[in-house]
Coordinates of C-alpha atoms in Angstrom, one line a residue:
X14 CA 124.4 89.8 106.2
X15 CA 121.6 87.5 107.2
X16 CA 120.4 85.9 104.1
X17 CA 117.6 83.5 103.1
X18 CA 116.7 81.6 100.4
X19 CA 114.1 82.4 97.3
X20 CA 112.4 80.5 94.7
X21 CA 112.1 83.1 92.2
X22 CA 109.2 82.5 89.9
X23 CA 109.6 84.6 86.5
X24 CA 107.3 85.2 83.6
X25 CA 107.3 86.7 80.4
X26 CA 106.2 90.7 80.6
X27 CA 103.3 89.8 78.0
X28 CA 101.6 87.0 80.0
X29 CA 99.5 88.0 83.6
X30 CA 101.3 87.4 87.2
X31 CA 100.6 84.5 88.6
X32 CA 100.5 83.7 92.3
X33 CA 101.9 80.6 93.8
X34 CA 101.1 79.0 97.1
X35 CA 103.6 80.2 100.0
X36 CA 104.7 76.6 100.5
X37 CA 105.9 76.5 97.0
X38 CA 107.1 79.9 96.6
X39 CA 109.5 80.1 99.5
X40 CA 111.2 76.5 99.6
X41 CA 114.7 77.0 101.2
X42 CA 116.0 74.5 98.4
X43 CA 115.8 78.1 95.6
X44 CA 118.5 80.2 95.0
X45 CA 119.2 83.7 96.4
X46 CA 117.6 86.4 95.7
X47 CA 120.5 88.7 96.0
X48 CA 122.8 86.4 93.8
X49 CA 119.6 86.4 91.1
X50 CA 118.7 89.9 90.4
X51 CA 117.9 92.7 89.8
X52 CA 114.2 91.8 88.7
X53 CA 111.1 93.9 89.4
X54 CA 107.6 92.9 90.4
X55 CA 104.3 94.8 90.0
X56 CA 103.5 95.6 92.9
X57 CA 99.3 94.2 92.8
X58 CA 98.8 95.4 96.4
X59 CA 99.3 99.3 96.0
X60 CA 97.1 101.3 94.5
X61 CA 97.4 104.7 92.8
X62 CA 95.6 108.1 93.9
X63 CA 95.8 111.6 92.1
X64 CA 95.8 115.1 93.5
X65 CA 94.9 117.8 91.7
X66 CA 94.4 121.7 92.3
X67 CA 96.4 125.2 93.7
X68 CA 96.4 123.9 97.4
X69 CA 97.2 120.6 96.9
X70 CA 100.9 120.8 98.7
X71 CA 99.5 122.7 101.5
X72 CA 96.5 120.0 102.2
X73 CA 99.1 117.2 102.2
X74 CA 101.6 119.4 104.2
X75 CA 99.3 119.5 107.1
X76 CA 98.0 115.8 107.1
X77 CA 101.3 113.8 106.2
X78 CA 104.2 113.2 108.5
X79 CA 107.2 114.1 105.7
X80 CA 107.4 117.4 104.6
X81 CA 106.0 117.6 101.1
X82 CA 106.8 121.6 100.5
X83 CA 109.7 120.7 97.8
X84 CA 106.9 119.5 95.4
X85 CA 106.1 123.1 94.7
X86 CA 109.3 124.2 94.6
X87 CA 111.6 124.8 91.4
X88 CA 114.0 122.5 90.4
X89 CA 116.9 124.2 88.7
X90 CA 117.2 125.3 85.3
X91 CA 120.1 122.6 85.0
X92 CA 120.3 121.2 81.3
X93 CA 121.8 117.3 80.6
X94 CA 124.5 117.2 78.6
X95 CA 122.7 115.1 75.4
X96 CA 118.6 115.9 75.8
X97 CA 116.9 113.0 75.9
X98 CA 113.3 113.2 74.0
X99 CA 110.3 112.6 76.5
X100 CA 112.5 112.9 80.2
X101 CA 112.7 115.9 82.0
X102 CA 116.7 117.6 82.6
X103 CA 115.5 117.0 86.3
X104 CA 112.6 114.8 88.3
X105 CA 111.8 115.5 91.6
X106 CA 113.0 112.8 93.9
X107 CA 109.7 110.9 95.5
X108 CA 108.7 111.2 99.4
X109 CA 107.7 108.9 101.5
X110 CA 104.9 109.5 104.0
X111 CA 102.4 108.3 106.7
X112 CA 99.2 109.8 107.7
X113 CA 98.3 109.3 111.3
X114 CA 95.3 109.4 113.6
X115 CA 94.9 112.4 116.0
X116 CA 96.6 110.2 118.5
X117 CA 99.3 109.7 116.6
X118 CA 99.2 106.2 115.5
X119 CA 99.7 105.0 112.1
X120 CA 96.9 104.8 109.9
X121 CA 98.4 104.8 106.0
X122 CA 101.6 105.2 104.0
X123 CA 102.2 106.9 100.9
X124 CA 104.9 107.2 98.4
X125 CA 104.3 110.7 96.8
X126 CA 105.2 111.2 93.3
X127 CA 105.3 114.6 90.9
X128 CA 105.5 113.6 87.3
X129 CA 107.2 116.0 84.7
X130 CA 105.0 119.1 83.8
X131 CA 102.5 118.3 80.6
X132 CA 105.0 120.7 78.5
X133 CA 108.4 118.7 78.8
X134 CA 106.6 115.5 77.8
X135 CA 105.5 113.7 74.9
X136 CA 101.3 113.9 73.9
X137 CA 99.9 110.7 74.0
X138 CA 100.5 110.7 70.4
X139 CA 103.9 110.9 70.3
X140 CA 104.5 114.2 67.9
X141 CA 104.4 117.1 70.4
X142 CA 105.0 118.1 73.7
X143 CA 101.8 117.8 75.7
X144 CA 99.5 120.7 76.6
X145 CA 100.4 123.3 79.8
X146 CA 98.6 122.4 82.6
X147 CA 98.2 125.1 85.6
X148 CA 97.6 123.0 88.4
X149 CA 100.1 121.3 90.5
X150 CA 99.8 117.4 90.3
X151 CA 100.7 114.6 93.3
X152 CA 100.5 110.7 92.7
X153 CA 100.1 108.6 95.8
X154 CA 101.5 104.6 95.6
X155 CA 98.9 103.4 98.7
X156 CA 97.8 100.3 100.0
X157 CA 95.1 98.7 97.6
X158 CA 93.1 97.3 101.0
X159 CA 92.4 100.4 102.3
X160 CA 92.1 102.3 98.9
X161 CA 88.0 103.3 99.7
X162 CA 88.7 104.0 103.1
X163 CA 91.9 106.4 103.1
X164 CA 89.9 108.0 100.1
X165 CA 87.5 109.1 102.6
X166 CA 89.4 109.6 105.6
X167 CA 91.3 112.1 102.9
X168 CA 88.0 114.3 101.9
X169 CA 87.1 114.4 105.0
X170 CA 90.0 116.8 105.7
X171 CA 89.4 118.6 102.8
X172 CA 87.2 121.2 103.6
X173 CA 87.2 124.1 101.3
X174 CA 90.7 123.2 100.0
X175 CA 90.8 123.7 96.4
X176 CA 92.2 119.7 95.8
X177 CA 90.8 117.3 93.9
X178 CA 91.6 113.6 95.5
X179 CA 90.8 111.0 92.6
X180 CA 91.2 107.6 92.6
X181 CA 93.2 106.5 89.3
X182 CA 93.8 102.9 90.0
X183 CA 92.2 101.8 87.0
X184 CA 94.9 104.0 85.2
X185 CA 98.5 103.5 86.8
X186 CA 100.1 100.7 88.7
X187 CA 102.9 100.8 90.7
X188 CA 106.5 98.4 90.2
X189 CA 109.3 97.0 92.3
X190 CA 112.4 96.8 91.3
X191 CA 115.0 95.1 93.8
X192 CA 117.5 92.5 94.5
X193 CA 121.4 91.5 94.0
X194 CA 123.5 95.0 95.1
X195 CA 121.3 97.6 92.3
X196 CA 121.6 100.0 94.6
X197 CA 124.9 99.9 95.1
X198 CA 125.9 99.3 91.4
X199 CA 127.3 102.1 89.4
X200 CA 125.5 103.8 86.8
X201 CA 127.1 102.2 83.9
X202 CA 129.8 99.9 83.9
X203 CA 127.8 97.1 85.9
X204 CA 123.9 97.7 85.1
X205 CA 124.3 99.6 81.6
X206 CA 120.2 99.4 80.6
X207 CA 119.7 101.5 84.3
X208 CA 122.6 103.8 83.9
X209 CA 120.5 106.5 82.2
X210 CA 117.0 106.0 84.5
X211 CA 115.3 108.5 86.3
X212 CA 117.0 108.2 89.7
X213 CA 115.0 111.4 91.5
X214 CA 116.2 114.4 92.2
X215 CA 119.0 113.9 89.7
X216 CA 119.8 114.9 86.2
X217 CA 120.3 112.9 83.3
X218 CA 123.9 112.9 82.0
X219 CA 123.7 110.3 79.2
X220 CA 120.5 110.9 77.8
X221 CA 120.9 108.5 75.1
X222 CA 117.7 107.5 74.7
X223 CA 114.1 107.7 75.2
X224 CA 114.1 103.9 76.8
X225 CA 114.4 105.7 80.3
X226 CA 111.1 106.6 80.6
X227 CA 107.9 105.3 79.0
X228 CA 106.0 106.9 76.1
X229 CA 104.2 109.6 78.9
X230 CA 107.7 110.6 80.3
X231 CA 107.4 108.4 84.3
X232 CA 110.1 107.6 85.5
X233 CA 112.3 104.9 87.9
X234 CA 113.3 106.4 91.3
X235 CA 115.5 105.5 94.4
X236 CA 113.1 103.7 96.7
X237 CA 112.9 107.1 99.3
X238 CA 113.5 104.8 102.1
X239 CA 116.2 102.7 102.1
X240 CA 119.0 102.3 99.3
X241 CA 118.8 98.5 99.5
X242 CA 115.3 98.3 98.6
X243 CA 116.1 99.2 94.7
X244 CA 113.6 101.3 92.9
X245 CA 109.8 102.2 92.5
X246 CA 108.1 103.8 90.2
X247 CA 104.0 104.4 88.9
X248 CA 103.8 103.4 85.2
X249 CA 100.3 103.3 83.3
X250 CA 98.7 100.2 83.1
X251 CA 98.5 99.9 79.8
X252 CA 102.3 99.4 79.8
X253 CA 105.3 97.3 80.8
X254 CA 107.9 99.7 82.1
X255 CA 110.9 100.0 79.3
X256 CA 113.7 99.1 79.4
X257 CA 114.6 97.1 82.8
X258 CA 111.0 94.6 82.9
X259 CA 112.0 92.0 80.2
X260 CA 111.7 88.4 79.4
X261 CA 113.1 86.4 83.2
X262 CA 113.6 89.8 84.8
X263 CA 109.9 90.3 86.2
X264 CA 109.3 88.1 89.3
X265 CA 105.8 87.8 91.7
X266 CA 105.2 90.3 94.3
X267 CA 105.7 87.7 96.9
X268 CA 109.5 87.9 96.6
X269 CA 109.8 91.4 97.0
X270 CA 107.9 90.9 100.4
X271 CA 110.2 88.1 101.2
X272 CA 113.0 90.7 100.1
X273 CA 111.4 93.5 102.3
X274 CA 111.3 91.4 105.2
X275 CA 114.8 90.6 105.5
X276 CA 115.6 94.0 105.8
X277 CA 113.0 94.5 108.7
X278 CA 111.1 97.1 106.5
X279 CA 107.0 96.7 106.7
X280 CA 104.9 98.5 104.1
X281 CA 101.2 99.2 104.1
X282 CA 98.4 99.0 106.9
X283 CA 98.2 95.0 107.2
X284 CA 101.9 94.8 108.1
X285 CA 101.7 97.9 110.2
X286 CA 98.8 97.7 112.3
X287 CA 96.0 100.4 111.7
X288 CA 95.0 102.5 114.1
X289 CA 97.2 101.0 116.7
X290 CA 100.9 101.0 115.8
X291 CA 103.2 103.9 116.6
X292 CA 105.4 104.6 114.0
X293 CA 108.5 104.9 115.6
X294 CA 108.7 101.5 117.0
X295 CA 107.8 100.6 113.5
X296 CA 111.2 102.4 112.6
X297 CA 109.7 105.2 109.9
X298 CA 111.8 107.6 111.4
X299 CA 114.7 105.4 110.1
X300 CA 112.5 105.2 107.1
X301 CA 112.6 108.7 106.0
X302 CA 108.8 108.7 106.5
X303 CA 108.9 111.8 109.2
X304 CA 110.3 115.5 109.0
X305 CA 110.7 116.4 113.0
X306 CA 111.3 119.9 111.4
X307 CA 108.0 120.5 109.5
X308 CA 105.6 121.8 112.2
X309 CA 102.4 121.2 112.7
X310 CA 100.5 117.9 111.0
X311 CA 97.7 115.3 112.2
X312 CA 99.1 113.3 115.2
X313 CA 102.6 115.2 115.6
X314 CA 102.5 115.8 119.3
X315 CA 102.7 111.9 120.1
X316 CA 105.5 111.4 117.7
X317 CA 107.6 114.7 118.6
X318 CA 107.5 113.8 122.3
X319 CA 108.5 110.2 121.6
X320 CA 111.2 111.4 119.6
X321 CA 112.7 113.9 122.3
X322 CA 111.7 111.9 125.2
X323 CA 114.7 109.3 123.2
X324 CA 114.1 106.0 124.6
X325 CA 112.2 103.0 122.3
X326 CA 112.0 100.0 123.8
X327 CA 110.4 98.2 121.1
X328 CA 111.2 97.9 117.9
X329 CA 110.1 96.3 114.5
X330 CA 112.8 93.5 114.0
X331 CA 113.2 90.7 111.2
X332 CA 113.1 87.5 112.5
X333 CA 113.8 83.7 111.8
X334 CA 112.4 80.7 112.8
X335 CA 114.2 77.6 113.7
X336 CA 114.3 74.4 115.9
X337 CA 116.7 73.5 118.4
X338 CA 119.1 72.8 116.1
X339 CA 119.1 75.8 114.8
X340 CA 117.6 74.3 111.2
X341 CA 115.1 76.8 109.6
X342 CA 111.3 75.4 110.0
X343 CA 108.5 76.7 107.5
X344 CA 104.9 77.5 107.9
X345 CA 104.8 76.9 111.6
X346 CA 104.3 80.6 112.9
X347 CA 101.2 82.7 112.3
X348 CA 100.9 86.4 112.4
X349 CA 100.0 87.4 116.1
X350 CA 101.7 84.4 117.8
X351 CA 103.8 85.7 120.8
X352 CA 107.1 85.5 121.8
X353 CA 108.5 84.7 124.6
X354 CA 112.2 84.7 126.5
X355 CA 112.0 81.3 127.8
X356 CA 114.5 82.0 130.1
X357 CA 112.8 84.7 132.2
X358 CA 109.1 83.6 131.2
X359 CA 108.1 87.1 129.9
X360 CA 106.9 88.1 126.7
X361 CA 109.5 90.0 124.8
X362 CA 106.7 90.9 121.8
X363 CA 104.5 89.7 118.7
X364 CA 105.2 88.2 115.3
X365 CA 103.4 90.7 112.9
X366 CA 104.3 89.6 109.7
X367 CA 105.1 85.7 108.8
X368 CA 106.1 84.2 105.7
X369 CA 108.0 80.3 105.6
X370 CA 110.7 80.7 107.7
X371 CA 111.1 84.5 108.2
X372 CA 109.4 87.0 109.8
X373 CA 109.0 90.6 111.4
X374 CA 108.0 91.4 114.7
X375 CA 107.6 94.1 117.2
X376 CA 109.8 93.2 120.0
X377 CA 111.1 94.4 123.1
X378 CA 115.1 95.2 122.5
X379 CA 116.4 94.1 125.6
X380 CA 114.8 90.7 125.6
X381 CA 115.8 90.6 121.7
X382 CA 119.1 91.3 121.2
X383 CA 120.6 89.7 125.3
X384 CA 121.1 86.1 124.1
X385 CA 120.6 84.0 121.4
X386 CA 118.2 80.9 121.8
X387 CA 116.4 82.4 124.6
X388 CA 113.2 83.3 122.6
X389 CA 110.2 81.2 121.4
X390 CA 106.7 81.2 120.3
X391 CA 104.7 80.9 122.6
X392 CA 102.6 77.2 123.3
X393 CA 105.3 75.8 120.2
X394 CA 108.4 76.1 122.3
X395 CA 110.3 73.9 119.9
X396 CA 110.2 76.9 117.7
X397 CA 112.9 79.1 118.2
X398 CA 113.2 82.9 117.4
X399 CA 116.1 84.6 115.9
X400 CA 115.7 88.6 116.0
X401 CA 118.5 89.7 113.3
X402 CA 119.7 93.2 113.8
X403 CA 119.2 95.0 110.5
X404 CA 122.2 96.7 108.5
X405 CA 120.7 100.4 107.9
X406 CA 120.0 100.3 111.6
X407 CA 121.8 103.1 113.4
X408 CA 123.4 102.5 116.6
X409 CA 121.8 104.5 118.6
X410 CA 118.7 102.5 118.5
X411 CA 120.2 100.1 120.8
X412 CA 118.6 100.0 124.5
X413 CA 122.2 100.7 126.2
X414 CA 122.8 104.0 123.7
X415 CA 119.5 105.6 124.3
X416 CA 119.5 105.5 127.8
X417 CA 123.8 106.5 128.1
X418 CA 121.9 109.6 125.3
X419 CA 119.1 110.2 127.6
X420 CA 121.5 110.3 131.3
X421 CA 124.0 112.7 129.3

């Protein structure tokens, strides 16, 4: 694995998040991130959106590229072994999601979240089950910077769809939690205070105690994308989630970016371009963001004949940035510089994302991946690129394997 160095920067839950400058945050003199954690960040630049009402699966189903049906769906009548006071027997895994412009570009992402029914959770007092609510209810994780916007993009769909769309900011915020191997430690023996969280779509054997969830009943979930990535989950503000934020275990947002882009993953309209970028070269196919099964939805004929047509050339990649001597070199890339194969002269794509000495970009395979040392940015040719092949990528995303796929 291709790993870089993080200063991780911890506080105590009680006190605010502070933000650092990027040239003291990511100093390649830090330890690792994946030999520190897990820790969790709250995630400041994701916002939270409620929706409410009878047709509220069917709206989303025809505006969202994942098939959201399975939130209206029952989910068993399966009992844990030891009930647990305040956590449903069962949660309903989250989705992950774009919405897309009629041309099929990328315009937001969501993470869609049902929370347990009023009646298998605690009131807000704490001595009864809440009261039984009839309509179904969706919470969207969305990208704070476009909050106002995608709030009107969304009732301008609505039409005479019985959905309320609310925005319920002020009320929940949305957590990271990431780093080491979490995903890949076992329930119990390795991370005990996780083993009995809410992992979606799951029940809960152990059930030992009400720690899992908060006071309300939310929950921790496998991030829907990508095992590595750890676990998300919407909390209300007014609350630390219990038990896995504590004392040197809650870290700034900026290191879960740093984490994200080492695993080539980009996350809200700045990192994936509004309006302009298509979402398969942006790899949310690999992302369990699309259902190529689901039928009809805003901007599904561009992506559906990309898909079948089976040849990307470009890609979203991680990169790294270095000098001749293969040394990594900080804060000398900006977003939007180009690069360049400097031994044919062409461009082989653009740095989208930049962040010390790591990066993503949107590159052109065959120039990427045919020769190490070959790329630079563009006017700083003493800065070299390294595009790094990410480990969840399948193989047939490779140049040579789509075109042997498309000739057979």
């Amino acid at each position: 694995m291709h790993r870089f160095k993080l200063p991780l920067q911890f506080r105590k839950s009680s006190s605010p998040i502070s933000y650092q400058t990027t040239s003291r945050k990511f100093s390649t003199h830090q330890i690792q991130l994946d030999n520190a954690g897990p820790v969790a960040s709250l995630l400041k630049t994701r916002a939270v959106v409620r929706f409410r009402g009878p047709d509220t699966v069917k709206f989303l189903q025809g505006l969202l590229t994942n098939d959201v049906r399975k939130f209206s769906e029952p989910l068993g009548d399966k009992a844990p072994s030891f009930p647990t006071p305040n956590v449903p027997a069962i949660s309903a895994s989250p989705v992950y999601a774009a919405m897309l412009t009629p041309q099929g570009r990328f315009l937001y992402d969501l993470f869609l979240y049902k929370p347990p029914p009023s009646d298998q959770k605690l009131d807000r007092t704490g001595s009864g089950p809440g009261p039984d609510s009839q309509d179904l209810e969706l919470y969207a994780d969305v990208d704070r910077s476009v909050l106002d916007e995608l709030l009107e993009t969304m009732k301008k769909y609505r039409l005479r769809s019985k959905v309320d769309i609310e925005n319920v900011a002020e009320d929940f915020c949305c957590w990271q939690r990431y780093g080491g191997n979490l995903a890949e430690k076992s329930s119990s023996t390795d991370e005990p205070e996780a083993s009995s969280v809410g992992w979606g779509s799951a029940v809960d054997q152990l059930g030992a105690s009400s720690s899992q969830g908060n006071g309300l009943g939310w929950q921790w979930h496998k991030d829907p994308r990508l095992n590595c990535l750890g676990f998300r989950g919407i909390f209300p503000s007014a609350t630390t989630p219990p038990p896995l934020i504590e004392a040197d275990k809650e870290t700034d947002e900026n290191n879960y970016l740093q984490w994200r882009v080492e695993k080539g993953v980009a996350e809200g309209s700045t990192e994936i371009p509004k309006g302009e970028a298509m979402p398969l070269e942006y790899n949310l196919a690999g992302l369990n963001a699309i259902n190529f099964d689901k039928g009809c939805y805003v901007g599904q004929e561009l992506v559906a004949r990309t898909h079948h047509r089976g040849v990307i050339r470009k890609r979203l990649l991680p990169l790294k940035f270095v000098d001749d001597e293969g040394k990594e070199v900080e804060h000398k890339v900006a977003p939007k510089s180009e690069v360049i194969d400097t031994a044919s002269g062409k461009k082989a794509g653009t740095v989208t994302t930049a962040l010390g000495c790591r990066g993503l970009g949107l590159l052109r395979l065959e120039e990427a991946f045919k020769g190490l040392g070959t790329l630079s940015i563009q006017g700083q040719e003493d800065v070299k690129v390294q595009a790094i092949r990410p480990e969840w990528w399948p193989s047939e995303w490779f140049t040579e394997r789509q075109e042997q796929s498309v000739a057979a």
